Coordinates of N, CA and C and ligand atoms in Angstrom, one line a residue:
X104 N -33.7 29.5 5.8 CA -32.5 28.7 5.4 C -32.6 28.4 3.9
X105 N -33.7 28.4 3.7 CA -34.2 27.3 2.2 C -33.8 28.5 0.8
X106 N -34.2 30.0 1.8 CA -34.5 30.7 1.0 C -33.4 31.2 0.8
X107 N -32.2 30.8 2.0 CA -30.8 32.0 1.6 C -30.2 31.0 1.0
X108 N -30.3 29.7 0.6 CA -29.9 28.5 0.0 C -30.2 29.0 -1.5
X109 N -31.7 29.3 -1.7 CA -31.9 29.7 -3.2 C -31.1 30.7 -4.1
X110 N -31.1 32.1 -2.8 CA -30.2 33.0 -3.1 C -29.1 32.9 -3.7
X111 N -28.5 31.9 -3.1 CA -27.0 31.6 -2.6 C -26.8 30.4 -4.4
X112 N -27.7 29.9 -4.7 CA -27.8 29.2 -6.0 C -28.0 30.4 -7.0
X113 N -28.2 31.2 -6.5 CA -28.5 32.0 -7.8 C -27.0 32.3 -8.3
X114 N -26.9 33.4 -7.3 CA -25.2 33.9 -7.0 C -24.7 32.9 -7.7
X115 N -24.3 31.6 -7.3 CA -24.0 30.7 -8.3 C -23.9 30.8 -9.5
X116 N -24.8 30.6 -9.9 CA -25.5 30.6 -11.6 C -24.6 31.7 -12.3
X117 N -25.0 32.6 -11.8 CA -24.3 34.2 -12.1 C -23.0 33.8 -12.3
X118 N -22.4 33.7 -11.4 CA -20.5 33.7 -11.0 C -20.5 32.2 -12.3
X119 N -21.1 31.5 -12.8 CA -20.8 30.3 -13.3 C -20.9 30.6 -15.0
X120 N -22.0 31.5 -15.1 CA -22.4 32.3 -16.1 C -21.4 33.2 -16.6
X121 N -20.6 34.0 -15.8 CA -19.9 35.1 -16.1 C -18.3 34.4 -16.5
X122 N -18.4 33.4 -15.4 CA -17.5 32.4 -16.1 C -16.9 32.1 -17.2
X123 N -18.2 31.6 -17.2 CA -18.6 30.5 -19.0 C -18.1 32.1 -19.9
X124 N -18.8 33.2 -20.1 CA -18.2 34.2 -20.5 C -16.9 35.0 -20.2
X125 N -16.1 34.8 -19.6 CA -14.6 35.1 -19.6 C -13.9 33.8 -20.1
X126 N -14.2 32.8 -19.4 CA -13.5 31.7 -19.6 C -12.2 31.4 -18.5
X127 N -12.9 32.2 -17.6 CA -12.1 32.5 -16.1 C -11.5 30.8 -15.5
X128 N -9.7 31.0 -14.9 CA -9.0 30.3 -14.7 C -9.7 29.6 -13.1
X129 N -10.6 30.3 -12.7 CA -11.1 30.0 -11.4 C -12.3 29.1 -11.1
X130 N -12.1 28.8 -12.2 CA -13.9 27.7 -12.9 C -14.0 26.7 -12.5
X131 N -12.4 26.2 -12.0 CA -12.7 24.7 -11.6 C -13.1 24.6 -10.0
X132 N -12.1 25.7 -9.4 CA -12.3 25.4 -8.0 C -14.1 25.9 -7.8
X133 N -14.9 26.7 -9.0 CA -16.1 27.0 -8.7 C -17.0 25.4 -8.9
X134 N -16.2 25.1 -10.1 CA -16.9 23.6 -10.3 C -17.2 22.4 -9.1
X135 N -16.2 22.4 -8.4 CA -16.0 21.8 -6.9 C -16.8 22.2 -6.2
X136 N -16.9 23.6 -5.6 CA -17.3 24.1 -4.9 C -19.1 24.0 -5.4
X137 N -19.3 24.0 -6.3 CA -20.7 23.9 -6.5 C -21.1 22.4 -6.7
X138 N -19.9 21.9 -6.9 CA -21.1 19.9 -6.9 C -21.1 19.3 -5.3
X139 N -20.5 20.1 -4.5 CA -20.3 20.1 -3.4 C -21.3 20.4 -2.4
X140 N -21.8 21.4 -3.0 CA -22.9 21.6 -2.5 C -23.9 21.6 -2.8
X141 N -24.3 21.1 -4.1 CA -25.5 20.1 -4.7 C -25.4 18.9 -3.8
X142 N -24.7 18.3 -3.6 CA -24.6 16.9 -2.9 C -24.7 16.9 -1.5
X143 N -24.1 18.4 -1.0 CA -24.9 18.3 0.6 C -25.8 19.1 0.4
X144 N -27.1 19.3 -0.4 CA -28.1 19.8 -0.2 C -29.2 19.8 -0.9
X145 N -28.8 18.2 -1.3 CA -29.8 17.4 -2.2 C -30.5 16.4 -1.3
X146 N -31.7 16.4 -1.8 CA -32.6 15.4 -1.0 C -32.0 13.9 -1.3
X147 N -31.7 13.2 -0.1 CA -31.8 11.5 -0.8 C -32.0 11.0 -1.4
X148 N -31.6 10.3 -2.6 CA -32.6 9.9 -3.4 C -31.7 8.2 -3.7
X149 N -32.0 7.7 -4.7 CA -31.3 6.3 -5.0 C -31.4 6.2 -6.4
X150 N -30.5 5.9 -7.2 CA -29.9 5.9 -8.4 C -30.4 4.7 -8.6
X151 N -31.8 4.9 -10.3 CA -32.1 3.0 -10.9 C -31.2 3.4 -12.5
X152 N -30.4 3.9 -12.5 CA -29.7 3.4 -13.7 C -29.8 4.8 -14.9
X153 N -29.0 6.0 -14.2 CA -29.0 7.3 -15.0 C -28.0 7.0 -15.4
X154 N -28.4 8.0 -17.2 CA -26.7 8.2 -17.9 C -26.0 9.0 -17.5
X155 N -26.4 10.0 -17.2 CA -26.1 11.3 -16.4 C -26.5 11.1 -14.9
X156 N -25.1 11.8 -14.7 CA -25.2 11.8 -13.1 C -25.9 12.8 -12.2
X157 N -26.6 12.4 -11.7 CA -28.0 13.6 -11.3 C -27.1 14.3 -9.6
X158 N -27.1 15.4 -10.0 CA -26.3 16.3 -8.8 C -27.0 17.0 -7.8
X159 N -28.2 17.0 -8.1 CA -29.3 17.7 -7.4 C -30.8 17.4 -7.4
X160 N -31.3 17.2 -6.3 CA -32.7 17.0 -6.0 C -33.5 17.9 -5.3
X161 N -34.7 18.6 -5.7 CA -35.0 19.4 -4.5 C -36.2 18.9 -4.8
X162 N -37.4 18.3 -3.8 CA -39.2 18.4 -3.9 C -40.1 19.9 -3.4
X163 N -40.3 20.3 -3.6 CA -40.9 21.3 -2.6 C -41.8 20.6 -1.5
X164 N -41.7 21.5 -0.3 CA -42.3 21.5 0.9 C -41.4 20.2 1.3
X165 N -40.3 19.8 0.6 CA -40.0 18.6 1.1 C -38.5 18.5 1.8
X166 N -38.2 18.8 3.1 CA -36.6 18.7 3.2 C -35.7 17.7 3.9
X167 N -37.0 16.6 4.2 CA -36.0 14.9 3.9 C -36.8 14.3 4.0
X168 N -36.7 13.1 3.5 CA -37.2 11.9 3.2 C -38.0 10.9 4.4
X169 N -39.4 10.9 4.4 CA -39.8 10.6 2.9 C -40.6 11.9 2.5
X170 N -40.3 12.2 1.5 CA -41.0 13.8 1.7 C -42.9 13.5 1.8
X171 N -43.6 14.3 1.9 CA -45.0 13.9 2.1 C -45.4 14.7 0.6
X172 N -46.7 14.4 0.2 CA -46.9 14.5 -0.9 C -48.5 14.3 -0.5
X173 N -49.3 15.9 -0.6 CA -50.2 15.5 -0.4 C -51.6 15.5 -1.5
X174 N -52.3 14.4 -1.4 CA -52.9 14.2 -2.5 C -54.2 15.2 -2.9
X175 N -54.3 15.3 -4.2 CA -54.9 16.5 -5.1 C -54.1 17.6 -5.1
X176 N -53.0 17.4 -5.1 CA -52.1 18.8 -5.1 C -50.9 18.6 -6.3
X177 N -50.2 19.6 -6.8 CA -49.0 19.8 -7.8 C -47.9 20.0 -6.8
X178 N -46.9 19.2 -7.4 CA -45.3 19.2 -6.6 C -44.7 19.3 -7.2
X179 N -43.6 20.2 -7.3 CA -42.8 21.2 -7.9 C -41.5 20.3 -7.9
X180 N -41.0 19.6 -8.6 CA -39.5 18.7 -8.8 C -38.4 19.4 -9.7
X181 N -37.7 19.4 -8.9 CA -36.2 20.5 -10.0 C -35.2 19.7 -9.8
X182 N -34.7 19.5 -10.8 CA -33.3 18.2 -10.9 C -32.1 19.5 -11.4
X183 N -30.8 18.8 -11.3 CA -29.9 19.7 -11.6 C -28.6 18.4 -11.8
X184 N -28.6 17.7 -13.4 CA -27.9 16.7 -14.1 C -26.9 17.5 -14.6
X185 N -26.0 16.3 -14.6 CA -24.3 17.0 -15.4 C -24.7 16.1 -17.3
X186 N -24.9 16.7 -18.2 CA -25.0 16.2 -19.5 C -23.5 15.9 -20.3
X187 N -22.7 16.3 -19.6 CA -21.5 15.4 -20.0 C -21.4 16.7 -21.1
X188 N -22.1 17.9 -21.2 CA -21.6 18.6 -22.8 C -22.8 18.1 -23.7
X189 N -23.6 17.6 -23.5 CA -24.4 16.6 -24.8 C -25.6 17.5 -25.1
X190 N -25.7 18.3 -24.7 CA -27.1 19.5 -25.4 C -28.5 19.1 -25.1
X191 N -28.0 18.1 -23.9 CA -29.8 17.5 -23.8 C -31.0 18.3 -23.9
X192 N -31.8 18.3 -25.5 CA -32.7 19.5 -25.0 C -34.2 18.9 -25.4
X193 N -34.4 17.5 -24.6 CA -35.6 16.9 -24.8 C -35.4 16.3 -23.5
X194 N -36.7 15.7 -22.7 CA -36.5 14.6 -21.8 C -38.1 14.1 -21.8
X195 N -38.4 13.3 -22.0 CA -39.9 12.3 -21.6 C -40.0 11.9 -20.1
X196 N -41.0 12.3 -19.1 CA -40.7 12.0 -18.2 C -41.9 10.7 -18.1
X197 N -41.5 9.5 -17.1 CA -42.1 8.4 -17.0 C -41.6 8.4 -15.8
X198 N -43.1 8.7 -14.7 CA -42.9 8.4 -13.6 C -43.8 7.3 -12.2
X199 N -43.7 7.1 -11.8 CA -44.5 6.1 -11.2 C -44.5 6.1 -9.7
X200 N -45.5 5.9 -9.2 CA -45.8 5.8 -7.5 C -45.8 4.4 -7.3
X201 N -44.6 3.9 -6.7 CA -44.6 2.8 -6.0 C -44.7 2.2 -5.0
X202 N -46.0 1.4 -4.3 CA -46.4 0.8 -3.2 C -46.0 -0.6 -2.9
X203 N -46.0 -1.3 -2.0 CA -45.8 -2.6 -1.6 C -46.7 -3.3 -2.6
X204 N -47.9 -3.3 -3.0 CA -48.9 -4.3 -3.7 C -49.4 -3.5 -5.1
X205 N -49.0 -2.4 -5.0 CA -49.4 -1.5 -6.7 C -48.5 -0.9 -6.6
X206 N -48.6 -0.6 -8.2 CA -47.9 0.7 -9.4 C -48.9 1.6 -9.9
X207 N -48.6 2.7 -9.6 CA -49.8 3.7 -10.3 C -48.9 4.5 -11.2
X208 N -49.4 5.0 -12.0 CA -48.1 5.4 -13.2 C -48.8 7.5 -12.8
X209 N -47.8 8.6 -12.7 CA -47.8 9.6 -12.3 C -48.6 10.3 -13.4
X210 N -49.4 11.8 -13.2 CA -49.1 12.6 -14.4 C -48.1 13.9 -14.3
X211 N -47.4 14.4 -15.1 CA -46.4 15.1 -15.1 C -46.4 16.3 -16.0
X212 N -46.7 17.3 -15.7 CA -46.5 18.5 -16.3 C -45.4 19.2 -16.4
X213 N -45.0 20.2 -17.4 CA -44.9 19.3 -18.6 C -44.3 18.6 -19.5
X214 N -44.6 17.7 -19.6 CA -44.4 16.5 -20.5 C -44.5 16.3 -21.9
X215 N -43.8 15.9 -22.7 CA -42.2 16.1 -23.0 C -41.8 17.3 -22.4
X216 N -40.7 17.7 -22.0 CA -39.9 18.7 -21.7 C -38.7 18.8 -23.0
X217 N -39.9 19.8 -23.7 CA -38.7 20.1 -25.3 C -38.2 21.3 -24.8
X218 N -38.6 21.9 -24.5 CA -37.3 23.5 -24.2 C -38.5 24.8 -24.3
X219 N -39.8 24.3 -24.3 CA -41.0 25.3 -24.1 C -41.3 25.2 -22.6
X220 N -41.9 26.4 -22.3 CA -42.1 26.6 -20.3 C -40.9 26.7 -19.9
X221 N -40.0 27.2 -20.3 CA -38.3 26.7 -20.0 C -38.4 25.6 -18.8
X222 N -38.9 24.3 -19.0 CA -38.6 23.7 -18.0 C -37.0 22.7 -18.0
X223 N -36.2 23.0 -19.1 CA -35.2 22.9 -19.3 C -34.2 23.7 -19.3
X224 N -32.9 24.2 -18.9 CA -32.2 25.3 -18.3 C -30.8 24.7 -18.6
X225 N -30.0 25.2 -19.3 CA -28.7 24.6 -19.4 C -27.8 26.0 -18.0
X226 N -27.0 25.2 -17.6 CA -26.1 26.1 -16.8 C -24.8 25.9 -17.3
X227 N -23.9 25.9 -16.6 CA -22.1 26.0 -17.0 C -22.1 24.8 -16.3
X228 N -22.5 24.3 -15.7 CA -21.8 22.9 -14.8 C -23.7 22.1 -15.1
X229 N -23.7 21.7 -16.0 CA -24.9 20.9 -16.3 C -26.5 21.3 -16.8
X230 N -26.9 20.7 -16.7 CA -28.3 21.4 -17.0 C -28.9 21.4 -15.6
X231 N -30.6 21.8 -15.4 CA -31.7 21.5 -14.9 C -32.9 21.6 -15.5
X232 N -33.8 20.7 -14.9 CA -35.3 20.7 -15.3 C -36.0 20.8 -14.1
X233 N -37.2 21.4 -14.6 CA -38.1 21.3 -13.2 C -39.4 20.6 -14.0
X234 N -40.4 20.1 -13.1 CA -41.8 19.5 -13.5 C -42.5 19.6 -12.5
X235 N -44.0 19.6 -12.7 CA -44.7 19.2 -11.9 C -45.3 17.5 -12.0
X236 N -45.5 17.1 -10.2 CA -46.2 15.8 -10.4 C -47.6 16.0 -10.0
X237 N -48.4 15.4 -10.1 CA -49.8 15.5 -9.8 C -49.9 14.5 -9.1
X238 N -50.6 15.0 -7.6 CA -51.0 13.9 -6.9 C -52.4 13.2 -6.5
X239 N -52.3 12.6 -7.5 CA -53.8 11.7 -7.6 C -54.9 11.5 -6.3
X240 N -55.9 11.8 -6.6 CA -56.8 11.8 -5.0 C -57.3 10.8 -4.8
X241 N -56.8 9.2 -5.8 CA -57.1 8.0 -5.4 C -55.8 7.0 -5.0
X242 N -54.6 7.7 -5.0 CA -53.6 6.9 -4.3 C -53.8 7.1 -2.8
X243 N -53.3 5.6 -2.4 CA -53.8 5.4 -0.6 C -52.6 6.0 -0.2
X244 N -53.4 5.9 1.0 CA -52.5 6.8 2.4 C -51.3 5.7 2.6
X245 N -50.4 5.9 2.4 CA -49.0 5.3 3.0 C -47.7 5.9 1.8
X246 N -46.5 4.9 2.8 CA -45.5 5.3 2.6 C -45.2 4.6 1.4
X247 N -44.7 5.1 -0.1 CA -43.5 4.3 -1.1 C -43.1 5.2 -1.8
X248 N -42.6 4.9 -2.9 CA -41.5 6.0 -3.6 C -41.8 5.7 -4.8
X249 N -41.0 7.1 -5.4 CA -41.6 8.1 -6.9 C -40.3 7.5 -7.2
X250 N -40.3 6.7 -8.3 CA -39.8 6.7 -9.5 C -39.7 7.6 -11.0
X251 N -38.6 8.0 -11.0 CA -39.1 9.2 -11.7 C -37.8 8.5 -12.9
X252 N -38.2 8.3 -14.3 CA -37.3 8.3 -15.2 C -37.4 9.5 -15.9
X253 N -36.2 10.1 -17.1 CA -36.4 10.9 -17.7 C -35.6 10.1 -19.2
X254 N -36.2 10.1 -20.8 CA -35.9 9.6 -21.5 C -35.6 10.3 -22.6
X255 N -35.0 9.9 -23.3 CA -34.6 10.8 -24.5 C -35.6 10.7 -25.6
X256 N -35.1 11.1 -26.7 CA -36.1 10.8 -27.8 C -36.2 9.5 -28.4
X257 N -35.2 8.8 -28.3 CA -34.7 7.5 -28.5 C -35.0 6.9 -27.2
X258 N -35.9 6.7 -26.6 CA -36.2 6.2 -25.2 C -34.9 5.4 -24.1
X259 N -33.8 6.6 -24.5 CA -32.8 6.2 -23.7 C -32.8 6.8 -22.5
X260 N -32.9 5.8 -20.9 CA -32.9 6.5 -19.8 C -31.8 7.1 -19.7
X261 N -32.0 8.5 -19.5 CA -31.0 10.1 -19.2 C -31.1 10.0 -17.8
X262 N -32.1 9.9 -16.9 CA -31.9 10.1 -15.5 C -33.0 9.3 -15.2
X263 N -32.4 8.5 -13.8 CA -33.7 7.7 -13.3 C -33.0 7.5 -11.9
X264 N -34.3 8.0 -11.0 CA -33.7 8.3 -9.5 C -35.5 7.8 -8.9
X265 N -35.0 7.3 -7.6 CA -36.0 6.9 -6.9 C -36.0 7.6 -5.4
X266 N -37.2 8.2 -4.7 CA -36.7 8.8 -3.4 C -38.1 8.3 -3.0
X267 N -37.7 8.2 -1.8 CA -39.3 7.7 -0.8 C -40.0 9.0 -0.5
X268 N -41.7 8.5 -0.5 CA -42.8 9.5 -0.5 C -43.4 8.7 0.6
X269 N -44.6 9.7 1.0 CA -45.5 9.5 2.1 C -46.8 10.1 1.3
X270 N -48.0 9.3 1.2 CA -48.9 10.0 0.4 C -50.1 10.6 2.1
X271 N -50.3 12.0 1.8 CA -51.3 12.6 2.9 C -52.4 12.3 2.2
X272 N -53.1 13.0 3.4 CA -54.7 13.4 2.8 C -54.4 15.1 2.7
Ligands
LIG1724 C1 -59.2 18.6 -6.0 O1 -58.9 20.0 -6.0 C2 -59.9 20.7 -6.7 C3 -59.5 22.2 -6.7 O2 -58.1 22.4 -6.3 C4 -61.3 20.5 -6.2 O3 -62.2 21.2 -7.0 C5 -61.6 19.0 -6.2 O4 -62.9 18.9 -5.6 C6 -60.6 18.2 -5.5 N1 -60.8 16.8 -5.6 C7 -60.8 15.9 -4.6 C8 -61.1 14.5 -5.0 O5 -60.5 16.2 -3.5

């Protein structure tokens, strides 16, 4: 399902792409049709105060909340933001594991996201980024959530979303 989901985003891309290059009358109803289904097929998450409206969430191995996240391992985060047109082509990510009695601050690969590793991606209906998080082999076993900000160069929050984690062994 996940993978004819991917497909099916590509196809997207393409038809949004080819778009953007004709300048096809049909763009809007694709525009709809694609935030539409960013939103039903975005993981949950909870908005702490983005400028841009973040349209898509995917974790890997993760397909609801709280996703598990198991420790010593790299997790693959792909966002898919609407930049309003604004050329976003920096983001600092500042992310944090948050528990009932601690803050552990994330590490994130890679970081800055200037437009090298293409982990930055402009499309016709917004950008995306992907990163990796590192999951520390001294965060405890239980349930809290990844705060994940992304900042400009001007340490202005661009996107800041919060989704609940489960840390394994
Ligand atoms: C973390 O994983 C690496 C290899 O993937 C391994 O060498 C290392 O021992 C692991 N560390 C812990 C604390 O489990």
């Amino acid at each position: 399902m996940r993978s004819f989901f991917v497909y099916y985003l590509k196809i997207l891309w393409l038809i949004a792409l080819a778009q953007q290059l004709t300048g096809s009358a049909i763009k809007t109803t694709s525009e709809k049709a694609y935030k539409k289904l960013m939103s039903l097929r975005s993981l949950a998450f909870e908005d702490c105060g983005s400028l841009y409206k973040v349209n898509y969430l995917n974790i890997d191995g993760c397909s609801k909340t709280p996703c598990p996240m198991a420790r010593n391992s790299s997790v693959k985060v792909t966002v898919l933001f609407d930049d309003n047109g604004n050329g976003v082509s920096f983001l600092k990510h500042e992310v944090s594991w948050l528990f009932t009695y601690s803050t552990k601050a994330a590490v994130i690969t890679p970081d800055p996201c200037d437009g090298d590793h293409h982990c930055l991606v402009s499309l016709a209906e917004g950008k995306s980024y992907w990163a990796n998080i590192f999951v520390t082999p001294t965060l405890p076993i239980m349930r809290g959530n990844m705060k994940w900000e992304g900042l400009s160069e001007t340490k202005q929050t661009l996107i800041c979303f919060e989704v609940p984690v489960v840390i394994t062994l």
